[in-house]
């Protein structure tokens, strides 16, 4: 009991520490209350919500078509998430810009096309939700004739995952301001960065960002209410007819931007030169990822296990509160760390990578917690119960039982967290120390200062570096699904 109580206290302290940056940003917000009460403030808020809903609809449609084909295709659909948003936006401008092959008819600067481009980036998240919660007709449909089969076995089982996918993609799209700003769509995230970077007004920027937490928190509440944890694995195989729609979505979401990037390279020499010029950023990003990703997984593992324990006992848990960080824009978490870094003792670490790594932890530990919690719901409890009955020491349990039964999901969480850290941009723009840079920041800088050939070569270089880890993550996901 003493160990359980100590772990509970540690979990509460870690939860509060992860929520501290967001709390600091909200507490630092001041001024601009009249801005939000003005017609301009409501218009930008409604434009952001409208754009997010349009993109979410596209993500749901694409995710449904891909998710019907299984978890493997869903992993492939997540490849655009490994590409920095600024680079992906640049590739869409190359393909569908005013100077593109279809510039006389449609451009990515039109609202419907812009929302579709952003929605396709997050179609992989919707595809994962549909793939993991897919309920097919099963053998009963072959034996019994059911009236309105299309409703009972087609549409109705997809309503819950569709609502969850809508909420999840809306949260992600509303927090992404890089791609909309590149497509000349003015959302609140663009205004927040202008307020902080151009006007150096941290309280005003935080005040502008705070109201957007409300729709995102409501969306998270929708996910919790709609989606129920699954305790069994659906054994229905994907239909062969679902293959070609998935291929079409892949050609749009993955093929078009990557083809546009490769087309701009020109020659293999540019690719070799890109590797040489960005080696310092690659090393720096690799060191940060190697230090931060394992720490995020360890913290997330502890919090997920505490959440699972409380959930099985029917008790309220503090851990789900950190999911609010997923609803907050990364720039808001970064602004909270900036405010905290002016205070002792955190200011002792503000000149290094400490604030940046703390922001990564606040942003990505909730992702690890969610992944490990969902995986833990399907894990048998007999080995854990037997170890407790026979009074097996805690560290022996961790080494002999926990690590052996959870190594696949922990490795997958480590790879996912590392990919997210390596491609993160918004917080890195605000917190990268002077004289250093990450891969995402370098690509963002090249987009605004370098020729298209150099930008595309650097993009392909990053994709080549990340592809093995994406493939390994997909393999682990398929193994866990099996």
XYZ file of C-alpha atoms in Angstrom:
482
model
C 0.000 0.000 0.000
C 2.863 2.370 0.764
C 4.331 1.817 -2.699
C 0.950 2.406 -4.373
C 0.435 5.595 -2.378
C 3.913 6.853 -3.247
C 3.337 6.144 -6.947
C -0.022 7.947 -6.781
C 1.598 11.021 -5.261
C 4.363 10.885 -7.870
C 1.751 10.636 -10.643
C -0.108 13.682 -9.317
C 3.124 15.696 -9.139
C 4.093 14.710 -12.696
C 0.612 15.614 -13.956
C 0.785 19.034 -12.334
C 4.298 19.576 -13.718
C 3.141 18.761 -17.247
C 0.196 21.147 -16.890
C 2.396 23.921 -15.506
C 3.387 25.458 -18.903
C -0.240 25.711 -20.004
C -1.256 27.144 -16.652
C 1.558 29.693 -16.830
C 0.452 30.777 -20.316
C -3.149 31.222 -19.204
C -2.061 33.094 -16.071
C 0.235 35.374 -18.081
C -2.507 36.329 -20.535
C -3.611 39.914 -20.100
C -5.004 42.605 -22.302
C -6.852 42.122 -25.570
C -10.069 41.116 -23.828
C -11.764 43.844 -25.866
C -10.205 42.354 -29.011
C -12.086 39.117 -28.433
C -15.304 41.005 -27.753
C -15.019 42.874 -31.036
C -16.471 41.626 -34.365
C -12.909 41.053 -35.624
C -12.126 38.689 -32.777
C -15.269 36.628 -33.273
C -14.712 36.519 -37.013
C -11.217 35.078 -36.735
C -12.457 32.569 -34.146
C -15.331 31.456 -36.369
C -13.056 31.340 -39.447
C -10.683 29.058 -37.553
C -13.529 26.768 -36.456
C -15.044 26.733 -39.962
C -11.712 25.915 -41.583
C -11.086 23.188 -39.006
C -14.492 21.608 -39.649
C -13.964 21.588 -43.431
C -10.547 19.975 -43.051
C -11.934 17.455 -40.546
C -14.632 16.350 -42.988
C -11.966 15.697 -45.630
C -9.832 13.847 -43.067
C -12.788 11.657 -42.055
C -13.682 10.729 -45.623
C -10.067 9.922 -46.491
C -9.493 8.158 -43.182
C -12.566 5.987 -43.621
C -11.495 4.855 -47.085
C -7.980 4.070 -45.840
C -9.000 2.578 -42.487
C -11.217 -0.016 -44.172
C -8.050 -1.508 -45.680
C -6.418 -2.220 -42.328
C -3.814 -0.858 -39.953
C -0.962 -1.109 -42.466
C -2.493 1.412 -44.857
C -3.424 3.618 -41.896
C 0.240 3.789 -40.910
C 1.169 4.762 -44.471
C -1.445 7.526 -44.357
C 0.399 8.991 -41.355
C 3.526 9.677 -43.438
C 2.510 13.350 -44.040
C 2.622 13.841 -40.265
C 6.355 13.061 -40.377
C 6.867 15.917 -42.840
C 7.137 19.373 -41.232
C 3.974 21.353 -41.891
C 5.863 24.216 -43.541
C 7.490 21.828 -45.997
C 4.227 20.057 -46.754
C 2.545 23.397 -47.374
C 5.355 24.386 -49.722
C 4.965 21.137 -51.695
C 1.228 21.741 -52.119
C 1.968 25.255 -53.367
C 4.368 23.759 -55.927
C 1.714 21.267 -57.050
C -1.405 23.460 -56.886
C -0.079 27.007 -56.748
C -0.878 29.764 -59.185
C 2.104 28.687 -61.300
C 1.210 25.011 -61.095
C -0.250 22.881 -63.866
C -3.838 23.568 -62.688
C -3.291 27.168 -61.644
C -5.808 28.498 -64.168
C -8.648 26.413 -62.693
C -7.957 25.616 -59.040
C -5.275 26.672 -56.585
C -4.428 25.753 -53.047
C -5.184 29.360 -52.079
C -8.917 28.668 -52.474
C -10.554 27.864 -49.137
C -12.006 24.439 -50.100
C -8.728 23.290 -51.675
C -6.692 24.649 -48.746
C -8.894 22.862 -46.212
C -8.665 19.645 -48.255
C -4.846 19.844 -48.312
C -4.700 20.346 -44.549
C -7.306 17.641 -43.940
C -5.378 15.093 -46.011
C -2.364 15.655 -43.772
C -4.373 14.397 -40.783
C -6.297 11.680 -42.626
C -3.892 9.121 -41.130
C -5.174 9.879 -37.618
C -8.741 9.256 -38.752
C -7.600 6.125 -40.579
C -5.999 4.759 -37.401
C -9.222 5.336 -35.473
C -11.299 3.561 -38.123
C -8.762 0.735 -38.497
C -8.463 0.001 -34.778
C -12.210 0.248 -34.076
C -13.411 -1.285 -37.334
C -16.323 -3.667 -36.876
C -17.107 -5.671 -39.996
C -20.191 -7.761 -40.725
C -18.602 -10.945 -39.395
C -19.786 -14.516 -40.025
C -23.341 -13.782 -38.835
C -23.999 -11.641 -41.894
C -23.232 -14.627 -44.136
C -25.674 -16.897 -42.319
C -28.601 -14.604 -41.534
C -30.322 -12.126 -43.821
C -30.622 -8.799 -42.012
C -32.918 -6.046 -43.195
C -31.100 -2.817 -44.016
C -27.711 -4.533 -43.809
C -26.019 -1.382 -45.136
C -27.145 0.464 -42.007
C -26.513 -2.150 -39.303
C -23.192 -3.422 -40.649
C -21.974 -0.388 -42.616
C -22.980 3.048 -41.409
C -24.045 2.553 -37.783
C -20.777 0.922 -36.556
C -18.804 3.765 -38.181
C -20.694 6.603 -36.459
C -18.749 6.370 -33.194
C -15.281 6.243 -34.802
C -16.347 9.025 -37.203
C -17.320 11.294 -34.293
C -14.009 10.541 -32.559
C -12.078 11.166 -35.778
C -13.923 14.453 -36.284
C -13.015 15.644 -32.801
C -9.377 14.484 -33.017
C -8.709 16.006 -36.436
C -10.475 19.242 -35.484
C -8.141 19.614 -32.495
C -5.058 19.043 -34.645
C -6.180 21.293 -37.514
C -7.168 24.166 -35.232
C -3.710 24.012 -33.620
C -1.904 23.982 -36.991
C -1.360 27.522 -38.211
C 1.687 27.005 -40.451
C -0.104 25.444 -43.427
C -3.192 27.720 -43.293
C -0.971 30.802 -43.155
C 1.004 29.573 -46.165
C -2.298 29.146 -48.028
C -3.250 32.725 -47.050
C -5.975 31.538 -44.671
C -5.916 33.789 -41.629
C -6.556 31.794 -38.425
C -6.020 32.660 -34.796
C -2.672 30.833 -34.705
C -1.233 33.234 -37.258
C -2.369 36.177 -35.161
C -0.796 34.654 -32.040
C 2.614 34.330 -33.717
C 2.397 37.873 -35.079
C 1.585 39.129 -31.600
C 4.572 37.383 -30.053
C 7.253 37.392 -32.764
C 6.538 40.761 -34.390
C 5.210 42.761 -31.428
C 7.065 40.896 -28.617
C 3.852 40.845 -26.595
C 3.738 37.580 -24.629
C 0.687 38.410 -22.446
C -1.273 39.591 -25.481
C -0.373 36.501 -27.504
C -1.432 34.209 -24.652
C -4.684 36.157 -24.257
C -5.456 35.697 -27.947
C -4.791 31.937 -27.810
C -6.683 31.153 -24.599
C -10.277 31.307 -25.973
C -9.474 28.651 -28.594
C -8.927 26.159 -25.774
C -12.690 25.957 -25.251
C -13.673 24.306 -28.565
C -10.659 22.003 -28.353
C -11.535 20.915 -24.801
C -15.126 20.314 -25.921
C -13.770 18.158 -28.751
C -11.724 16.091 -26.282
C -14.855 15.653 -24.186
C -16.611 14.405 -27.309
C -13.895 11.795 -27.860
C -14.202 10.564 -24.271
C -18.004 10.352 -24.472
C -18.246 8.729 -27.909
C -15.407 6.223 -28.031
C -15.502 3.275 -25.687
C -12.351 1.232 -25.038
C -12.387 -2.060 -26.953
C -11.505 -5.175 -25.007
C -11.459 -7.636 -27.902
C -9.747 -7.690 -31.259
C -11.904 -7.599 -34.368
C -10.935 -10.533 -36.535
C -12.725 -9.346 -39.685
C -10.346 -9.123 -42.605
C -10.393 -5.995 -44.814
C -12.511 -6.287 -47.931
C -10.555 -6.568 -51.212
C -12.825 -3.852 -52.618
C -11.363 -1.342 -50.151
C -7.901 -1.517 -51.714
C -8.345 0.865 -54.634
C -10.070 3.694 -52.696
C -7.188 3.560 -50.228
C -4.697 3.786 -53.088
C -6.500 6.866 -54.432
C -6.345 8.605 -51.047
C -2.670 7.710 -50.728
C -1.930 9.176 -54.149
C -3.540 12.456 -53.073
C -2.255 12.768 -49.516
C 1.213 11.252 -49.948
C 1.945 10.988 -53.666
C 1.132 14.559 -54.748
C 3.293 16.433 -52.186
C 6.212 13.989 -52.307
C 6.190 13.966 -56.127
C 6.211 17.768 -56.143
C 9.200 17.794 -53.772
C 11.197 15.212 -55.753
C 10.417 16.982 -59.032
C 12.055 20.159 -57.723
C 15.371 18.526 -56.745
C 16.934 18.647 -60.177
C 19.917 16.332 -59.676
C 21.270 13.852 -57.076
C 24.085 16.299 -56.372
C 21.592 18.614 -54.675
C 20.565 15.784 -52.355
C 24.173 15.048 -51.356
C 24.775 18.743 -50.750
C 21.636 18.944 -48.588
C 22.893 16.108 -46.375
C 26.225 17.881 -45.963
C 24.790 21.301 -45.137
C 22.268 20.120 -42.564
C 24.464 17.652 -40.719
C 24.756 19.923 -37.652
C 20.969 20.273 -37.386
C 20.549 16.508 -37.835
C 23.026 15.802 -35.037
C 21.445 18.390 -32.735
C 17.946 17.076 -33.407
C 19.140 13.516 -32.895
C 20.697 14.351 -29.530
C 17.545 16.123 -28.335
C 15.390 13.232 -29.523
C 17.657 10.630 -27.899
C 17.493 12.479 -24.580
C 13.850 13.530 -24.597
C 11.971 10.615 -26.191
C 13.004 7.952 -23.602
C 12.179 10.349 -20.760
C 8.743 11.008 -22.292
C 8.093 7.262 -22.616
C 9.111 6.529 -19.009
C 6.909 9.325 -17.648
C 4.062 8.375 -19.971
C 4.357 4.702 -19.017
C 4.076 5.505 -15.308
C 1.081 7.797 -15.810
C -0.646 5.308 -18.139
C -0.236 2.482 -15.609
C -1.661 4.685 -12.841
C -4.588 5.619 -15.084
C -5.224 1.950 -15.903
C -5.099 1.013 -12.226
C -7.610 3.697 -11.252
C -9.841 2.872 -14.240
C -10.033 -0.815 -13.293
C -10.819 0.088 -9.685
C -13.519 2.523 -10.757
C -11.731 5.486 -9.201
C -11.210 8.999 -10.513
C -7.718 9.644 -11.899
C -5.670 12.816 -12.296
C -3.856 11.535 -15.359
C -6.492 12.339 -18.054
C -6.116 16.034 -17.203
C -2.861 16.159 -19.190
C -4.844 15.489 -22.386
C -5.716 19.188 -22.257
C -2.166 19.812 -23.492
C -3.140 18.119 -26.760
C -5.855 20.736 -27.212
C -3.489 23.646 -26.623
C -1.447 25.060 -29.518
C 2.261 24.170 -29.209
C 3.044 27.889 -29.313
C 0.944 28.375 -26.181
C 2.909 25.736 -24.273
C 6.112 27.370 -25.494
C 4.921 30.774 -24.295
C 4.183 29.283 -20.898
C 7.756 27.949 -20.702
C 9.076 31.363 -21.749
C 7.189 32.953 -18.889
C 8.392 30.296 -16.439
C 11.995 30.609 -17.634
C 12.067 34.147 -16.286
C 11.567 32.780 -12.763
C 14.020 31.089 -10.429
C 15.173 28.285 -10.544
C 14.019 27.591 -14.121
C 15.873 30.650 -15.412
C 19.143 28.829 -14.678
C 18.354 26.503 -17.612
C 16.836 28.958 -20.054
C 19.982 29.417 -22.167
C 20.149 25.752 -23.186
C 17.799 23.144 -24.584
C 16.024 22.687 -21.225
C 12.907 24.791 -21.995
C 12.620 23.237 -25.453
C 12.791 19.696 -24.084
C 10.303 20.586 -21.337
C 7.869 21.808 -23.994
C 8.338 18.592 -25.957
C 7.538 16.628 -22.791
C 4.413 18.665 -22.063
C 3.294 18.204 -25.672
C 4.110 14.536 -26.326
C 3.847 12.752 -22.961
C 0.017 12.894 -23.297
C 0.359 11.128 -26.667
C 2.440 8.364 -25.040
C -0.054 8.080 -22.181
C -2.971 7.727 -24.570
C -1.222 5.081 -26.688
C -0.115 2.992 -23.705
C -3.476 3.330 -21.951
C -5.373 2.051 -25.002
C -2.863 -0.785 -25.431
C -3.131 -1.656 -21.733
C -6.895 -2.100 -21.925
C -6.371 -5.160 -24.122
C -3.601 -6.714 -22.027
C -4.365 -9.765 -19.815
C -4.107 -9.043 -16.095
C -3.343 -12.542 -14.801
C 0.508 -12.180 -14.674
C 0.254 -8.867 -12.789
C -2.279 -10.261 -10.329
C -0.203 -13.391 -9.679
C 2.925 -11.329 -9.052
C 1.097 -9.200 -6.487
C -0.399 -12.251 -4.739
C 3.042 -13.845 -4.361
C 4.596 -10.528 -3.203
C 7.069 -10.278 -6.058
C 9.218 -7.141 -5.510
C 8.313 -4.084 -7.598
C 11.610 -3.911 -9.504
C 11.464 -7.629 -10.280
C 7.938 -7.172 -11.608
C 9.090 -4.295 -13.791
C 12.040 -6.278 -15.169
C 10.490 -9.742 -15.557
C 6.808 -9.009 -16.260
C 6.186 -5.425 -17.296
C 9.122 -5.000 -19.661
C 8.657 -8.420 -21.291
C 4.907 -8.039 -21.910
C 5.019 -4.380 -22.906
C 8.191 -4.162 -24.978
C 6.362 -3.960 -28.334
C 4.078 -1.117 -27.295
C 6.886 0.690 -25.456
C 9.104 0.482 -28.531
C 6.263 1.746 -30.716
C 5.620 4.630 -28.290
C 9.342 5.456 -28.299
C 9.467 5.565 -32.109
C 6.278 7.630 -32.328
C 7.508 10.109 -29.735
C 10.889 10.373 -31.458
C 9.276 11.090 -34.830
C 7.050 13.764 -33.313
C 9.999 15.436 -31.575
C 12.201 15.301 -34.672
C 9.589 17.013 -36.868
C 8.146 19.483 -34.323
C 8.270 23.083 -35.525
C 6.057 25.556 -33.684
C 7.604 25.249 -30.218
C 11.079 24.953 -31.734
C 10.652 28.285 -33.519
C 10.057 30.026 -30.200
C 12.469 28.145 -27.933
C 15.466 27.033 -30.015
C 18.578 28.577 -28.386
C 20.538 31.168 -30.316
C 23.168 29.624 -32.570
C 21.423 26.235 -32.720
C 18.611 24.857 -34.817
C 16.550 21.750 -35.361
C 15.705 20.022 -38.625
C 12.215 21.521 -38.623
C 13.477 25.056 -38.000
C 16.106 24.728 -40.744
C 13.512 23.607 -43.281
C 11.218 26.453 -42.242
C 14.078 28.923 -42.701
C 15.064 27.496 -46.080
C 11.510 27.834 -47.352
C 11.708 31.590 -46.825
C 15.326 32.170 -47.860
C 16.556 29.441 -50.240
C 15.713 28.377 -53.805
C 13.106 25.659 -54.350
C 15.798 23.161 -55.393
C 17.637 23.466 -52.100
C 14.419 23.286 -50.077
C 13.220 20.163 -51.891
C 16.607 18.461 -51.558
C 16.624 19.116 -47.820
C 13.076 17.773 -47.583
C 13.926 14.534 -49.369
C 16.995 14.161 -47.146
C 14.803 14.416 -44.049
C 12.329 11.896 -45.483
C 15.141 9.439 -46.191
C 16.305 9.771 -42.591
C 12.815 9.242 -41.163
C 11.558 6.511 -43.502
C 13.235 3.541 -41.691
C 11.680 4.612 -38.399
C 8.241 5.036 -40.007
C 8.497 1.551 -41.539
C 9.544 0.055 -38.191
C 6.664 1.820 -36.429
C 4.227 0.392 -38.977
C 5.660 -3.095 -38.484
C 5.226 -2.854 -34.708
C 1.667 -1.563 -35.099
C 0.747 -4.476 -37.372
C 2.375 -6.936 -34.975
C 0.446 -5.504 -32.046
C -2.776 -5.632 -34.082
C -2.160 -9.287 -34.891
